[in-house]
mmCIF file with all atom_site columns, C-alpha atoms in Angstrom:
data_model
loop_
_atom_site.group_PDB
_atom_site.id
_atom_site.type_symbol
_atom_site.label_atom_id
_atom_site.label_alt_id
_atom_site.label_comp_id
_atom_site.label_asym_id
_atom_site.label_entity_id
_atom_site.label_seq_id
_atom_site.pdbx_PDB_ins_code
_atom_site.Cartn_x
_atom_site.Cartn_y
_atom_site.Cartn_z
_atom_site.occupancy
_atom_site.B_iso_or_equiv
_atom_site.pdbx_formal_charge
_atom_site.auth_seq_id
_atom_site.auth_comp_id
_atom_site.auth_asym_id
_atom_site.auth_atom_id
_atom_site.pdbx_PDB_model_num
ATOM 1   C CA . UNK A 1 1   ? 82.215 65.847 -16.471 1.00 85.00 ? 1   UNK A CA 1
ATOM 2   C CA . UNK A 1 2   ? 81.490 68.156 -13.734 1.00 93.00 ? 2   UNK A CA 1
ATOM 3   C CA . UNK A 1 3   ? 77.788 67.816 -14.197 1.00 94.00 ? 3   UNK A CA 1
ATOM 4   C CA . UNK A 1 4   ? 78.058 64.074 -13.440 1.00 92.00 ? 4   UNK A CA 1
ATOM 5   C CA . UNK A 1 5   ? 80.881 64.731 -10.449 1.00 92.00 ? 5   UNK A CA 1
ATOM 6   C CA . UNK A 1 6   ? 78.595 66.914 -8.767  1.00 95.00 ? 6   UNK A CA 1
ATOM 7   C CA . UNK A 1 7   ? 75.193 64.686 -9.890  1.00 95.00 ? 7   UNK A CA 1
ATOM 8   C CA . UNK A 1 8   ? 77.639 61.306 -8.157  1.00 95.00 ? 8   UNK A CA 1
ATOM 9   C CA . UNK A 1 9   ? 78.156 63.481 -5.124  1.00 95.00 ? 9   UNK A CA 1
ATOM 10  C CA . UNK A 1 10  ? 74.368 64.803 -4.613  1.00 97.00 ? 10  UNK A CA 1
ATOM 11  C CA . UNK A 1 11  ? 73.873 60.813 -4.554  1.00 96.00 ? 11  UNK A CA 1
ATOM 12  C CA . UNK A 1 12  ? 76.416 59.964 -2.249  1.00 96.00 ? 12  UNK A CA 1
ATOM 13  C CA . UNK A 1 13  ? 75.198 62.898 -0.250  1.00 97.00 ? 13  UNK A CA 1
ATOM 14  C CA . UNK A 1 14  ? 71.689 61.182 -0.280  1.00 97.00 ? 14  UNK A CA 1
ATOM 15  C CA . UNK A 1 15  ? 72.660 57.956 0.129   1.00 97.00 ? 15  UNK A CA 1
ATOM 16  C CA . UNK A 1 16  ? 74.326 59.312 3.762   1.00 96.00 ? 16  UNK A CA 1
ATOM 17  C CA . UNK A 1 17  ? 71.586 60.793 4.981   1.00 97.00 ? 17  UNK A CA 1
ATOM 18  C CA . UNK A 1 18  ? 69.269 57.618 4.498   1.00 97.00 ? 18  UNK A CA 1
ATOM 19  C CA . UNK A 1 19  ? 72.690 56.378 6.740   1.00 95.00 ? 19  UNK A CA 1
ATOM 20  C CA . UNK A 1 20  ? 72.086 58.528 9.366   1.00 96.00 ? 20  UNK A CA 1
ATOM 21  C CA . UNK A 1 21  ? 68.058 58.298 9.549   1.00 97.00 ? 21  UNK A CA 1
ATOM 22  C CA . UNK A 1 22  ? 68.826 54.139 10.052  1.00 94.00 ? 22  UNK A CA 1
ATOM 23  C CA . UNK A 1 23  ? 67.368 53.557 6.552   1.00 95.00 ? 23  UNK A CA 1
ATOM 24  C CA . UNK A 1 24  ? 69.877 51.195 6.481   1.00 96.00 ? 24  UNK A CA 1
ATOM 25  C CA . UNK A 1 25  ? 68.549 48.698 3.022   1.00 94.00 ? 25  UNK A CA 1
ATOM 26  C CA . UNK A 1 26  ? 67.945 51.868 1.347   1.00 96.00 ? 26  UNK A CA 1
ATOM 27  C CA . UNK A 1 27  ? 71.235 53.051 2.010   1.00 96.00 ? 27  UNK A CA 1
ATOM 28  C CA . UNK A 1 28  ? 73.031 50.088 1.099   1.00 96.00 ? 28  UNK A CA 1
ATOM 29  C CA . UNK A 1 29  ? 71.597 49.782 -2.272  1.00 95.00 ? 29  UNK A CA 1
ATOM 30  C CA . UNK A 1 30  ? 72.170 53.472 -2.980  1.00 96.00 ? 30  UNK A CA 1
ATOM 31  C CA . UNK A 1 31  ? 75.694 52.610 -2.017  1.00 96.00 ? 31  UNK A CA 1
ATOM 32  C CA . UNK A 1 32  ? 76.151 49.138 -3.578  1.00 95.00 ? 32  UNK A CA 1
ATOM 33  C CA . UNK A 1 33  ? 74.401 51.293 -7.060  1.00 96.00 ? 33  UNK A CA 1
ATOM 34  C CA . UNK A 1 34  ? 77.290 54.169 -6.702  1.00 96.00 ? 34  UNK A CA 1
ATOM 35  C CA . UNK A 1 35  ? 79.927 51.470 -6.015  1.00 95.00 ? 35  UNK A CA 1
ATOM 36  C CA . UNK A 1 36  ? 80.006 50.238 -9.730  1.00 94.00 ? 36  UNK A CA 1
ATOM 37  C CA . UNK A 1 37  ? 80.136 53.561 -11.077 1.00 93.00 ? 37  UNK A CA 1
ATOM 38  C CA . UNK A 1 38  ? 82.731 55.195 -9.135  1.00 92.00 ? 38  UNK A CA 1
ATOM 39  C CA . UNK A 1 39  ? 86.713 53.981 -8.624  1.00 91.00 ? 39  UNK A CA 1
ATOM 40  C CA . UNK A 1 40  ? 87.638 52.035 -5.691  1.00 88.00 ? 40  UNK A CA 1
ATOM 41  C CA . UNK A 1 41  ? 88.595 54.342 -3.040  1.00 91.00 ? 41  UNK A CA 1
ATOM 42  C CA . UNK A 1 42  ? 85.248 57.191 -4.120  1.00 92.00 ? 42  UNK A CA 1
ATOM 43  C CA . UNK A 1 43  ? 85.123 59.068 -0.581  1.00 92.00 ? 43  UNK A CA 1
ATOM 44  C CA . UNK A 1 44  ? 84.481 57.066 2.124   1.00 94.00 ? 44  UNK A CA 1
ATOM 45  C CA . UNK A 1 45  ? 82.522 54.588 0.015   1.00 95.00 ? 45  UNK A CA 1
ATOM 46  C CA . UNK A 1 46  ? 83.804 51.537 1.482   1.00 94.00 ? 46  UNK A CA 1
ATOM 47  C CA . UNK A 1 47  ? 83.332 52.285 5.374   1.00 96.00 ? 47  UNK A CA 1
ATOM 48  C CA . UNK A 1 48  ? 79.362 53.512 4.535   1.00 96.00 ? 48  UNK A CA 1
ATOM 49  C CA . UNK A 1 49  ? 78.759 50.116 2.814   1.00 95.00 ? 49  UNK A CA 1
ATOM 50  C CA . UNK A 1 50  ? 79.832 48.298 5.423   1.00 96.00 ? 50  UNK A CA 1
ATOM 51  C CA . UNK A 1 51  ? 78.253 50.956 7.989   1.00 97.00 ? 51  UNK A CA 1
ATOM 52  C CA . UNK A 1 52  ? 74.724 50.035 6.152   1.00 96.00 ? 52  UNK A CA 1
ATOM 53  C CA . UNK A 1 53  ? 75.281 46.469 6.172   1.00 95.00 ? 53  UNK A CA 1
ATOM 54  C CA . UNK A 1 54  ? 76.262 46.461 10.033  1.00 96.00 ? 54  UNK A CA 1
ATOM 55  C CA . UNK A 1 55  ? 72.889 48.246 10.307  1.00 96.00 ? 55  UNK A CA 1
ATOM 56  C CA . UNK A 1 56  ? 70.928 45.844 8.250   1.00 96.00 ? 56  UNK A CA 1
ATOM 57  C CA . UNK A 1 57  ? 72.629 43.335 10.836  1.00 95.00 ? 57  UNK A CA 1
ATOM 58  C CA . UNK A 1 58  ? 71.928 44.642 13.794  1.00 96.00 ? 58  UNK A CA 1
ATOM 59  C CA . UNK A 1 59  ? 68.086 45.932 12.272  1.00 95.00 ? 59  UNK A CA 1
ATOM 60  C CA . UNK A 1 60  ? 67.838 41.779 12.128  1.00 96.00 ? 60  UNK A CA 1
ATOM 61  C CA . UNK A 1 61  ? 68.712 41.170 15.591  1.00 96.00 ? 61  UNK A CA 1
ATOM 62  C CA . UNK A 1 62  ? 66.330 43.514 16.736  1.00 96.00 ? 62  UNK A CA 1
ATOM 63  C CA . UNK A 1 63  ? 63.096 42.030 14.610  1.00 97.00 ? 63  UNK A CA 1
ATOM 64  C CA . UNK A 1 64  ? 64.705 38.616 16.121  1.00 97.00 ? 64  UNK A CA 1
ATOM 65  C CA . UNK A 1 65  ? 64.446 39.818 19.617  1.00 97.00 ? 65  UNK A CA 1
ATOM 66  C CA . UNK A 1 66  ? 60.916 41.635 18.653  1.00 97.00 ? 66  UNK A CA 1
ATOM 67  C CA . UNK A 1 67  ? 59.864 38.207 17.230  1.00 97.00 ? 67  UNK A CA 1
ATOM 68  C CA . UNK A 1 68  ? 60.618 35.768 20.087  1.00 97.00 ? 68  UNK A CA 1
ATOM 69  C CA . UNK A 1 69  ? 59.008 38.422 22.497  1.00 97.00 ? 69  UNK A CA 1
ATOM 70  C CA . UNK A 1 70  ? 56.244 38.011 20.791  1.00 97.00 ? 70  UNK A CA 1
ATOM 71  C CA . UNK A 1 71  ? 56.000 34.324 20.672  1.00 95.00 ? 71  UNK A CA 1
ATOM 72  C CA . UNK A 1 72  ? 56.837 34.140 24.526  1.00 95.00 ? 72  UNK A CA 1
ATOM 73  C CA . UNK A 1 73  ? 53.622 36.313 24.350  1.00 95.00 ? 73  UNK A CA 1
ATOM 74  C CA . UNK A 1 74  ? 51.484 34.285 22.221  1.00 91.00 ? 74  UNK A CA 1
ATOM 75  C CA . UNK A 1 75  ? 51.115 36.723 19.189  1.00 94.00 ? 75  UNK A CA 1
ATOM 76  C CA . UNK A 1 76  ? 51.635 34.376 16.885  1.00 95.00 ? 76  UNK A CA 1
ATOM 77  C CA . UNK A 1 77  ? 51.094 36.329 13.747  1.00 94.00 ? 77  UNK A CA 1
ATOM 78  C CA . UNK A 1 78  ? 53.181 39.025 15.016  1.00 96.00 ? 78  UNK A CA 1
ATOM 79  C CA . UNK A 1 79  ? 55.454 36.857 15.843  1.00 97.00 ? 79  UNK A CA 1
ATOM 80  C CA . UNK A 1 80  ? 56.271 35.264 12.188  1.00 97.00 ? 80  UNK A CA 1
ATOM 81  C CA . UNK A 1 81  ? 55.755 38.386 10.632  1.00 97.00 ? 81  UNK A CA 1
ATOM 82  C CA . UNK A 1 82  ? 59.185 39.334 12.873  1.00 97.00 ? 82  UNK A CA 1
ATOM 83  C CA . UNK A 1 83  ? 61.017 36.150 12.031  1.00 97.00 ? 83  UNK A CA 1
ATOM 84  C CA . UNK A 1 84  ? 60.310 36.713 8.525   1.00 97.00 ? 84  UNK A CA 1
ATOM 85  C CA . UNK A 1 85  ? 61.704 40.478 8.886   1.00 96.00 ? 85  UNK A CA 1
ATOM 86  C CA . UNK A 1 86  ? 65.048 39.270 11.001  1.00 96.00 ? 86  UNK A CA 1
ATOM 87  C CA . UNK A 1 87  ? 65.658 36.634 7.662   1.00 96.00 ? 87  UNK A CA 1
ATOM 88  C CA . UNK A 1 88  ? 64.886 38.685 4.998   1.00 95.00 ? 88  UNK A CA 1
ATOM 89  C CA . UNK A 1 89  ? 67.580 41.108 7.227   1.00 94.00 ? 89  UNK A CA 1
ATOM 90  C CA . UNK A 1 90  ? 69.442 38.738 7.547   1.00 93.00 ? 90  UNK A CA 1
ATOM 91  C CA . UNK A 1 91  ? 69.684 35.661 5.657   1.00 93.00 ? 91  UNK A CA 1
ATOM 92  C CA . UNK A 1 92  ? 72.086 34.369 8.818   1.00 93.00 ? 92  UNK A CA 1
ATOM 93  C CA . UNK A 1 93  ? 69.094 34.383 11.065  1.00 95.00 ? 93  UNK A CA 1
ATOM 94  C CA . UNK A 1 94  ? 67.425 30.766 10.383  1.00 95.00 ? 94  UNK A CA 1
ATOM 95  C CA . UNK A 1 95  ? 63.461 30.689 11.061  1.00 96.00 ? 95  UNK A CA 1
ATOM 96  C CA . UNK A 1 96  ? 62.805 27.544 10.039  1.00 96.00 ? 96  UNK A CA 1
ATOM 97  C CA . UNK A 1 97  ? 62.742 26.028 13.526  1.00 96.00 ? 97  UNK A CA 1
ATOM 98  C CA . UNK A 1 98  ? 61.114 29.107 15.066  1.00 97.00 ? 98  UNK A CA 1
ATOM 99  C CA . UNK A 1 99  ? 57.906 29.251 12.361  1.00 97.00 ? 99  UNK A CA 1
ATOM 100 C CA . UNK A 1 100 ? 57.721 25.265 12.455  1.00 97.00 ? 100 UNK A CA 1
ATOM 101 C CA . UNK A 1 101 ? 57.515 26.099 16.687  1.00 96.00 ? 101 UNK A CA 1
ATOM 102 C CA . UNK A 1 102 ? 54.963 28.314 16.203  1.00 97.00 ? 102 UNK A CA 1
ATOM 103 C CA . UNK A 1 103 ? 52.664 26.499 14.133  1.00 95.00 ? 103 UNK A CA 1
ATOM 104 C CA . UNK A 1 104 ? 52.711 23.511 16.271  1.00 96.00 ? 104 UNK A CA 1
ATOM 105 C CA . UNK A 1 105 ? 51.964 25.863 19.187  1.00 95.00 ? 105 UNK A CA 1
ATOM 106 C CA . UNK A 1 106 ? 49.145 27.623 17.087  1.00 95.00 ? 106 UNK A CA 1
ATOM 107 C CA . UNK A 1 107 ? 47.596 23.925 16.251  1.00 96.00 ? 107 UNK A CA 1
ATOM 108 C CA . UNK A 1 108 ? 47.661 22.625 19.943  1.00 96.00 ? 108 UNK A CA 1
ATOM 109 C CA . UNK A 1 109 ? 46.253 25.804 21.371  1.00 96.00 ? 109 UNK A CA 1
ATOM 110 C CA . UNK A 1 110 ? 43.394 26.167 18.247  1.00 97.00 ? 110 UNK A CA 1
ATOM 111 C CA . UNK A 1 111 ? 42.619 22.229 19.310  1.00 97.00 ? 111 UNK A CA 1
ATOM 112 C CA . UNK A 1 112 ? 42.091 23.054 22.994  1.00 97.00 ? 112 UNK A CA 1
ATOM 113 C CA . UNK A 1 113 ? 40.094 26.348 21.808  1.00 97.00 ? 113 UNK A CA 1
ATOM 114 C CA . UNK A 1 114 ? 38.074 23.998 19.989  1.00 97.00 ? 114 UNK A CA 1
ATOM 115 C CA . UNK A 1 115 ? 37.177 21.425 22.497  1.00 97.00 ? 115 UNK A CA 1
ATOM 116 C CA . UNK A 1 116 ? 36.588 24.215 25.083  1.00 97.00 ? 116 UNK A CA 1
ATOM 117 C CA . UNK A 1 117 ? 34.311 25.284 22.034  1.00 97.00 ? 117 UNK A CA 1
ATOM 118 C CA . UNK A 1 118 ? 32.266 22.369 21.941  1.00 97.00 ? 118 UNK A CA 1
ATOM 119 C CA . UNK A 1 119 ? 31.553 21.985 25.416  1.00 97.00 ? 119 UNK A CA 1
ATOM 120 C CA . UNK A 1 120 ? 30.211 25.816 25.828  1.00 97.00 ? 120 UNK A CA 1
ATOM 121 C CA . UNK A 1 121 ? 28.173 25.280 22.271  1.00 96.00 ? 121 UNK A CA 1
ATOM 122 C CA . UNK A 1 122 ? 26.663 21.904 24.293  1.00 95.00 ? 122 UNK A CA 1
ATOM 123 C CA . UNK A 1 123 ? 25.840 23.907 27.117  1.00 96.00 ? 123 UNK A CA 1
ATOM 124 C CA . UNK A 1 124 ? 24.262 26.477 25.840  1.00 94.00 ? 124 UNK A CA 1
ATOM 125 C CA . UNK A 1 125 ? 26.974 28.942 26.539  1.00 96.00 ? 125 UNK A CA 1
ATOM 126 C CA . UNK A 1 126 ? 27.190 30.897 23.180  1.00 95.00 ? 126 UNK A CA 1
ATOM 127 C CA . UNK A 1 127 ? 29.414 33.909 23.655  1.00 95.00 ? 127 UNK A CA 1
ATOM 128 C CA . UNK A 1 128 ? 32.371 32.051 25.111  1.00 97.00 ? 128 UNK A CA 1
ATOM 129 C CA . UNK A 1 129 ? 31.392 29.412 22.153  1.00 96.00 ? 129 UNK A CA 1
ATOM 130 C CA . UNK A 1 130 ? 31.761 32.269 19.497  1.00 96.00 ? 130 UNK A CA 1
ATOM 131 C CA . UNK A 1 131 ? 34.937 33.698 20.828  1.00 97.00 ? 131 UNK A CA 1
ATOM 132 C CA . UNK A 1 132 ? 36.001 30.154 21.134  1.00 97.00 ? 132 UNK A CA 1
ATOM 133 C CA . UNK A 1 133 ? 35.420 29.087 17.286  1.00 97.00 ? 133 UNK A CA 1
ATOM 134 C CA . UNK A 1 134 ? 36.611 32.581 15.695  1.00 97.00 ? 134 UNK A CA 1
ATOM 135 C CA . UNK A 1 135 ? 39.652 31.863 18.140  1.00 96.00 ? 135 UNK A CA 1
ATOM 136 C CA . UNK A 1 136 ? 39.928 28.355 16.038  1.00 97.00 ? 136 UNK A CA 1
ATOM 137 C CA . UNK A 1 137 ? 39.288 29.599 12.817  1.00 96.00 ? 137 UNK A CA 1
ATOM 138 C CA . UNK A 1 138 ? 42.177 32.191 13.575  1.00 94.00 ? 138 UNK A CA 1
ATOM 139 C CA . UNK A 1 139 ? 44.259 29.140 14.681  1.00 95.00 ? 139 UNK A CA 1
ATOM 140 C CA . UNK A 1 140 ? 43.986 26.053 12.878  1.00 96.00 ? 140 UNK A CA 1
ATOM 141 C CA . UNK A 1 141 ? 44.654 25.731 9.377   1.00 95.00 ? 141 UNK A CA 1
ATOM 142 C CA . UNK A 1 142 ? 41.265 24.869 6.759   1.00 96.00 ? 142 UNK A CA 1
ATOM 143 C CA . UNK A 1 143 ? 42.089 21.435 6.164   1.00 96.00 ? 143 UNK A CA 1
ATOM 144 C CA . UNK A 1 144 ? 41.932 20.983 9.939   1.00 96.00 ? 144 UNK A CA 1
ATOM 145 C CA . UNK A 1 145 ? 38.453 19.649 10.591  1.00 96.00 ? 145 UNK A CA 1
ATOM 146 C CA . UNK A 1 146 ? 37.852 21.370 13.834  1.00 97.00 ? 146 UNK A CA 1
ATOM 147 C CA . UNK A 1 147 ? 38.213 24.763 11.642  1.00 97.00 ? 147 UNK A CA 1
ATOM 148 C CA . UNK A 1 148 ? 35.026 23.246 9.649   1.00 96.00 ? 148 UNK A CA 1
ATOM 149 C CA . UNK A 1 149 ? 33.572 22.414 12.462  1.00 96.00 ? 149 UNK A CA 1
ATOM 150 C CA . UNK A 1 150 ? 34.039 25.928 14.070  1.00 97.00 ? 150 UNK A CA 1
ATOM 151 C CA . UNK A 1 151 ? 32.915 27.340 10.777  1.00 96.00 ? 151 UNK A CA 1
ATOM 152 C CA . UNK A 1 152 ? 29.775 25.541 10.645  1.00 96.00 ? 152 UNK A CA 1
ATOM 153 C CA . UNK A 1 153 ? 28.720 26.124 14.516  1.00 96.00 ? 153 UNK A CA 1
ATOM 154 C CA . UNK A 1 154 ? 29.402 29.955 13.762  1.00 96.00 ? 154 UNK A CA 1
ATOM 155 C CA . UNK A 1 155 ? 26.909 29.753 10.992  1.00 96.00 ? 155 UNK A CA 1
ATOM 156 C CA . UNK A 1 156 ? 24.580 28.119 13.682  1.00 94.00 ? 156 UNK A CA 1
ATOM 157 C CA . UNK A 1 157 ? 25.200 30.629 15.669  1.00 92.00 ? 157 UNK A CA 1
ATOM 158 C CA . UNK A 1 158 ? 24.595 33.439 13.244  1.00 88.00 ? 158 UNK A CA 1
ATOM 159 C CA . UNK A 1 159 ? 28.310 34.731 13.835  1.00 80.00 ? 159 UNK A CA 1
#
């Protein structure tokens, strides 16, 4: 018996310290794990669960704010990869309308990247072409056919 009091208390032990480094998930499953083996009322069980949730909270508003910095920035990638983060945080958060945002503003700017494309691959103007198709093929999705396109003038190119 003592064995396993002092083996449940070298995990609650653990389980604060991921608390107080912010490890917040961590913490709360180390918590939620020690919560069905211990009677209600085990130390201050109850208060650090909810501590590590409040911190999984406010850890989601934080990759929400990171995310729609982003976006005003035009990192795109960085920018769903934060979304995603703040919902799987989260689940409150709702991304749907921010990721369905962001690929419509990824499509219109990979268009215009490809027309400005075209018109330096007509002139002759083939750096500002190349950085102009690899900025469409980074854009637009495959089935787009300016990605083809951009694909198959970068193979002209020997990019």
């Amino acid at each position: 018996y003592q064995k396993r009091k002092l083996a449940m208390r070298r995990r609650y032990d653990e389980a604060v310290a991921m608390l107080q480094k912010q490890e917040h998930q961590q913490a709360a499953r180390a918590f939620e794990e020690i919560a069905q083996e211990v009677p209600t009322g085990y130390l201050e069980l109850a208060q650090r669960r909810a501590d590590a949730r409040a911190g999984i909270k406010q850890q989601g508003a934080e990759a929400l704010n990171l995310a729609q910095s982003a976006e005003k920035a035009g990192d795109f990638a960085a920018a769903i990869d934060a979304y995603q983060r703040a919902h799987a945080l989260d689940p409150a958060i709702r991304v749907d309308g921010p990721l369905q945002r962001i690929e419509e503003q990824k499509i219109g700017r990979g268009r215009k990247r490809c027309d400005e494309g075209k018109v330096a691959f007509s002139y002759g103007e083939n750096g500002a072409a190349i950085a102009a198709f690899h900025d469409v093929i980074e854009l637009l999705p495959p089935s787009d056919p300016c990605h083809t396109l951009a694909r198959d003038r970068l193979k002209q190119l020997g990019k």
